[in-house]
Coordinates of C-alpha atoms and ligand atoms in Angstrom, one line a residue:
X1 CA 22.1 -4.7 -19.6
X2 CA 24.0 -7.1 -17.5
X3 CA 25.1 -6.6 -14.0
X4 CA 27.6 -9.5 -14.2
X5 CA 30.5 -8.8 -11.7
X6 CA 28.6 -5.9 -9.8
X7 CA 27.6 -6.4 -6.4
X8 CA 24.1 -5.3 -4.8
X9 CA 23.8 -5.0 -1.1
X10 CA 19.9 -5.1 -0.2
X11 CA 19.1 -4.2 3.3
X12 CA 15.8 -6.1 4.1
X13 CA 16.7 -8.3 1.2
X14 CA 15.4 -11.8 2.1
X15 CA 11.6 -11.7 1.8
X16 CA 8.7 -9.8 0.2
X17 CA 9.9 -6.8 -2.0
X18 CA 13.6 -7.4 -0.9
X19 CA 13.5 -11.0 -2.1
X20 CA 11.8 -10.2 -5.3
X21 CA 14.4 -7.4 -5.9
X22 CA 17.3 -10.1 -5.3
X23 CA 15.6 -12.4 -7.7
X24 CA 15.2 -9.7 -10.2
X25 CA 18.8 -8.4 -9.9
X26 CA 20.2 -12.0 -9.8
X27 CA 18.6 -12.5 -13.3
X28 CA 20.8 -9.8 -14.8
X29 CA 23.9 -11.4 -13.1
X30 CA 24.4 -9.3 -10.0
X31 CA 26.1 -10.9 -7.0
X32 CA 24.2 -10.2 -3.7
X33 CA 25.0 -9.2 -0.2
X34 CA 21.6 -9.7 1.5
X35 CA 20.7 -8.3 4.9
X36 CA 17.8 -9.3 7.1
X37 CA 16.8 -8.1 10.8
X38 CA 14.8 -10.6 12.8
X39 CA 15.8 -14.2 13.5
X40 CA 12.3 -15.2 12.1
X41 CA 13.7 -13.9 8.7
X42 CA 16.4 -16.7 8.7
X43 CA 14.2 -19.2 7.1
X44 CA 13.1 -16.6 4.5
X45 CA 16.9 -16.2 3.8
X46 CA 17.5 -20.0 3.4
X47 CA 14.5 -20.3 1.1
X48 CA 15.5 -17.3 -1.1
X49 CA 19.2 -18.7 -1.4
X50 CA 17.8 -22.1 -2.8
X51 CA 15.8 -20.0 -5.3
X52 CA 18.7 -17.8 -6.2
X53 CA 20.9 -20.8 -7.0
X54 CA 18.2 -22.2 -9.2
X55 CA 17.8 -18.9 -10.9
X56 CA 21.5 -18.1 -11.4
X57 CA 24.1 -20.6 -10.1
X58 CA 27.0 -18.6 -11.1
X59 CA 26.4 -15.4 -8.7
X60 CA 27.8 -15.1 -5.2
X61 CA 25.2 -14.6 -2.4
X62 CA 26.0 -13.9 1.2
X63 CA 23.5 -13.2 3.9
X64 CA 24.1 -10.7 7.1
X65 CA 21.7 -10.0 10.0
X66 CA 21.4 -6.7 12.0
X67 CA 19.1 -4.2 13.6
X68 CA 20.0 -1.2 11.4
X69 CA 18.5 1.4 13.6
X70 CA 22.0 1.6 15.2
X71 CA 24.4 3.5 12.9
X72 CA 27.1 1.1 14.1
X73 CA 25.3 -1.8 12.7
X74 CA 24.9 -0.1 9.3
X75 CA 28.7 0.5 9.3
X76 CA 29.2 -3.3 10.2
X77 CA 26.9 -4.3 7.5
X78 CA 28.9 -2.5 4.8
X79 CA 32.1 -3.5 6.2
X80 CA 31.3 -7.1 6.3
X81 CA 30.0 -7.0 2.6
X82 CA 33.2 -5.2 1.6
X83 CA 35.3 -7.8 3.2
X84 CA 33.4 -10.5 1.5
X85 CA 32.9 -9.2 -2.1
X86 CA 35.7 -6.5 -2.3
X87 CA 33.3 -3.8 -3.6
X88 CA 29.7 -2.4 -3.5
X89 CA 27.9 -1.1 -6.7
X90 CA 24.3 -1.0 -5.9
X91 CA 22.5 -0.5 -2.5
X92 CA 18.9 -1.1 -2.3
X93 CA 17.1 -0.3 1.2
X94 CA 13.9 -1.8 1.8
X95 CA 13.8 -1.4 5.4
X96 CA 10.5 0.0 6.8
X97 CA 7.9 -0.1 9.6
X98 CA 4.2 0.7 9.4
X99 CA 1.8 2.1 12.1
X100 CA -1.9 3.2 11.4
X101 CA -3.3 5.1 14.3
X102 CA -4.8 8.4 15.0
X103 CA -2.2 10.9 16.2
X104 CA -3.9 11.2 19.6
X105 CA -3.0 7.4 20.2
X106 CA 0.6 7.5 19.3
X107 CA 3.1 7.3 22.1
X108 CA 6.6 8.9 22.3
X109 CA 8.0 5.4 22.1
X110 CA 6.1 4.6 18.8
X111 CA 7.1 7.8 17.4
X112 CA 10.9 7.2 18.2
X113 CA 10.7 3.7 16.7
X114 CA 9.0 4.8 13.5
X115 CA 11.7 7.5 12.9
X116 CA 14.4 5.1 13.9
X117 CA 13.4 2.5 11.4
X118 CA 12.1 4.8 8.5
X119 CA 14.4 7.9 8.8
X120 CA 17.4 7.1 10.8
X121 CA 18.0 3.8 9.2
X122 CA 17.5 5.3 5.7
X123 CA 19.9 8.2 6.6
X124 CA 22.9 6.1 7.9
X125 CA 22.4 3.5 4.9
X126 CA 22.8 6.4 2.5
X127 CA 25.7 7.6 4.5
X128 CA 27.5 4.3 4.3
X129 CA 26.5 4.0 0.6
X130 CA 27.8 7.6 -0.2
X131 CA 31.1 6.4 1.4
X132 CA 31.5 3.0 -0.3
X133 CA 29.5 2.6 -3.5
X134 CA 31.8 2.5 -6.5
X135 CA 31.8 5.3 -9.1
X136 CA 28.9 4.8 -11.5
X137 CA 26.9 3.0 -8.8
X138 CA 23.2 3.1 -7.8
X139 CA 21.5 3.8 -4.4
X140 CA 17.7 3.2 -4.0
X141 CA 15.4 3.6 -1.0
X142 CA 11.9 2.4 -0.8
X143 CA 9.5 5.0 0.5
X144 CA 5.6 4.9 0.1
X145 CA 2.8 6.2 -2.1
X146 CA 1.4 7.9 1.1
X147 CA 3.9 10.7 0.3
X148 CA 1.7 11.6 -2.4
X149 CA -1.8 11.3 -0.7
X150 CA -3.8 13.1 2.0
X151 CA -4.5 10.2 4.4
X152 CA -5.1 10.1 8.1
X153 CA -3.8 7.5 10.5
X154 CA -0.6 6.9 8.8
X155 CA 1.0 10.2 10.1
X156 CA 4.0 8.6 11.8
X157 CA 4.5 6.2 8.8
X158 CA 4.3 8.6 5.9
X159 CA 6.0 11.4 8.2
X160 CA 8.9 9.3 9.0
X161 CA 9.4 8.2 5.3
X162 CA 9.1 11.8 4.1
X163 CA 12.7 13.0 5.2
X164 CA 14.1 10.4 3.0
X165 CA 13.1 12.4 -0.2
X166 CA 15.2 15.3 1.1
X167 CA 18.1 13.0 2.1
X168 CA 17.9 11.5 -1.4
X169 CA 18.0 14.9 -3.3
X170 CA 21.0 16.0 -1.1
X171 CA 22.9 12.9 -1.4
X172 CA 22.4 12.8 -5.3
X173 CA 24.0 16.3 -5.7
X174 CA 26.9 15.1 -3.5
X175 CA 27.5 12.0 -5.6
X176 CA 26.8 13.6 -9.0
X177 CA 30.4 13.9 -9.9
X178 CA 31.0 10.2 -9.2
X179 CA 28.0 9.3 -11.5
X180 CA 26.2 7.6 -8.8
X181 CA 22.5 7.9 -9.0
X182 CA 20.4 8.2 -5.9
X183 CA 16.6 7.7 -6.0
X184 CA 13.6 6.4 -4.2
X185 CA 10.7 4.1 -5.2
X186 CA 7.2 4.7 -3.9
X187 CA 5.1 1.7 -4.0
X188 CA 1.3 1.8 -3.6
X189 CA -0.3 -0.4 -0.9
X190 CA 1.4 -3.6 -1.7
X191 CA 0.3 -7.2 -1.3
X192 CA 2.8 -8.5 1.3
X193 CA 2.3 -9.4 5.1
X194 CA 3.6 -5.8 6.0
X195 CA 0.4 -4.3 4.6
X196 CA -2.4 -6.5 6.0
X197 CA -2.3 -6.5 9.9
X198 CA -3.4 -2.9 10.4
X199 CA -6.1 -2.9 7.6
X200 CA -9.8 -4.0 7.9
X201 CA -11.1 -5.8 5.0
X202 CA -13.3 -2.6 3.9
X203 CA -9.8 -0.7 4.0
X204 CA -8.2 -3.3 1.8
X205 CA -11.1 -3.0 -0.7
X206 CA -10.9 0.8 -0.7
X207 CA -7.0 0.6 -1.4
X208 CA -7.7 -1.7 -4.1
X209 CA -10.5 0.5 -5.7
X210 CA -7.9 3.5 -5.9
X211 CA -5.7 1.6 -8.5
X212 CA -6.2 0.5 -11.9
X213 CA -7.5 -3.2 -12.2
X214 CA -9.0 -2.9 -8.8
X215 CA -5.9 -4.4 -7.2
X216 CA -3.1 -3.7 -4.8
X217 CA 0.6 -3.1 -6.0
X218 CA 2.4 -6.5 -6.3
X219 CA 6.1 -6.9 -5.5
X220 CA 6.4 -8.0 -9.3
X221 CA 5.3 -4.5 -10.3
X222 CA 8.1 -2.9 -8.4
X223 CA 11.3 -4.9 -8.6
X224 CA 11.6 -4.5 -12.4
X225 CA 11.5 -0.6 -11.6
X226 CA 14.4 -1.1 -9.2
X227 CA 16.3 -3.2 -11.9
X228 CA 15.7 -0.5 -14.5
X229 CA 17.1 2.1 -12.2
X230 CA 20.2 -0.2 -11.9
X231 CA 20.7 -0.7 -15.6
X232 CA 19.3 1.4 -18.3
X233 CA 17.8 4.1 -15.9
X234 CA 21.1 5.8 -15.1
X235 CA 19.9 9.3 -16.0
X236 CA 17.3 9.2 -13.3
X237 CA 18.7 10.6 -10.1
X238 CA 17.5 12.6 -7.2
X239 CA 13.8 11.4 -7.9
X240 CA 11.0 9.5 -6.2
X241 CA 9.4 7.1 -8.6
X242 CA 5.8 6.7 -7.7
X243 CA 4.5 3.3 -9.0
X244 CA 1.1 2.4 -7.8
X245 CA -1.4 2.0 -10.6
X246 CA -2.9 5.4 -10.2
X247 CA -3.4 5.4 -6.5
X248 CA -2.0 8.8 -6.0
X249 CA -1.4 11.9 -8.1
X250 CA 2.3 11.9 -7.6
Ligands
LIG1 N1 3.5 -3.4 1.7 C1 3.1 -2.3 1.5 O1 1.9 -2.0 1.6 C2 4.1 -1.2 1.2 C3 3.7 -0.1 0.5 C4 4.6 0.9 0.1 C5 5.9 1.0 0.5 N2 6.3 -0.2 1.4 C6 7.6 -0.1 1.9 O2 8.2 -1.1 1.2 C7 9.4 -1.7 1.9 C8 9.3 -3.2 1.9 O3 7.9 -3.5 2.5 P1 7.4 -5.1 2.3 O4 6.0 -5.0 2.1 O5 8.3 -5.9 1.3 O6 7.5 -5.8 3.8 P2 8.7 -6.3 4.8 O7 9.3 -7.4 3.9 O8 8.2 -6.6 6.0 O9 9.8 -5.1 4.5 C9 10.2 -4.4 5.6 C10 11.7 -4.8 6.1 O10 12.2 -3.9 7.0 C11 12.9 -4.8 7.9 N3 13.1 -4.1 9.1 C12 12.3 -3.7 10.1 N4 12.8 -3.2 11.2 C13 14.3 -3.3 11.0 C14 15.2 -2.9 11.8 N5 15.1 -2.4 13.0 N6 16.5 -3.1 11.1 C15 16.8 -3.7 10.0 N7 15.6 -4.1 9.3 C16 14.4 -4.0 9.6 C17 12.0 -6.1 8.1 O11 12.9 -7.0 8.6 P3 12.2 -8.1 9.7 O12 10.9 -8.5 9.1 O13 13.2 -9.3 9.7 O14 12.1 -7.3 10.9 C18 11.8 -6.2 6.6 O15 12.9 -7.0 5.8 C19 9.2 -1.0 3.4 O16 10.1 -0.1 3.3 C20 7.8 -0.4 3.3 O17 7.7 0.7 4.2 C21 5.4 -1.2 1.6

């Protein structure tokens, strides 16, 4: 199914899973409004723009920057994209932050940051998406396989991603009459720079051993699932799709 003429806004859209999702959606013709956060991600944005041009020279691509933990920044991102593209049909939110620590060592500041990035940002992206995505559109938030696992030390990470499942269920009902599907995708431990800093080599081996082929989830395993939700998968809504090679039971 083609997405020619459609506009996909990807929050956290210039590197790792966000960039792979951009390439995947460009392959089926979507125009792309790509957000990044840090100034460091600017070079990722430039590299991705070159790759996208090669993959599909006929699509329009625009890049936006912002710290989306402020609701006003989320509103500005949507307003800027609407001004440039005229409409938004797909929203994919890959924004996330991980912390692996015993609960006894987590400060109030760390708790607030984790919930600001993982819950508050997801909530206000859903709010703006609900207000602006065209009828028949698609909204997808990236959560984590840890929502289906008993695991210590990720309490603030999994705990701050967990509310998104309920945000998604509620918004899916609110948008049902406009045929907008609203879902989450929950990857297993994924082979990106997001994953490694908090893991020992033994922990990496353990995570690998929990999935088929004794490997981590790859961004190439996940981006086609996001494309499917944006194309043939229209009947799926209000769900969290766990894609982790058997890492968890959900
Ligand atoms: N890698 C894994 O093991 C794994 C497994 C399961 C789920 N996930 C989830 O998958 C998603 C993508 O992860 P990834 O592995 O592709 O790593 P990633 O590229 O580092 O994704 C995280 C994104 O969040 C953005 N971000 C962080 N703070 C932000 C803020 N205040 N405002 C706006 N954006 C902000 C980052 O931008 P900057 O880097 O510019 O700050 C980055 O684009 C995340 O939601 C993560 O929780 C990852």
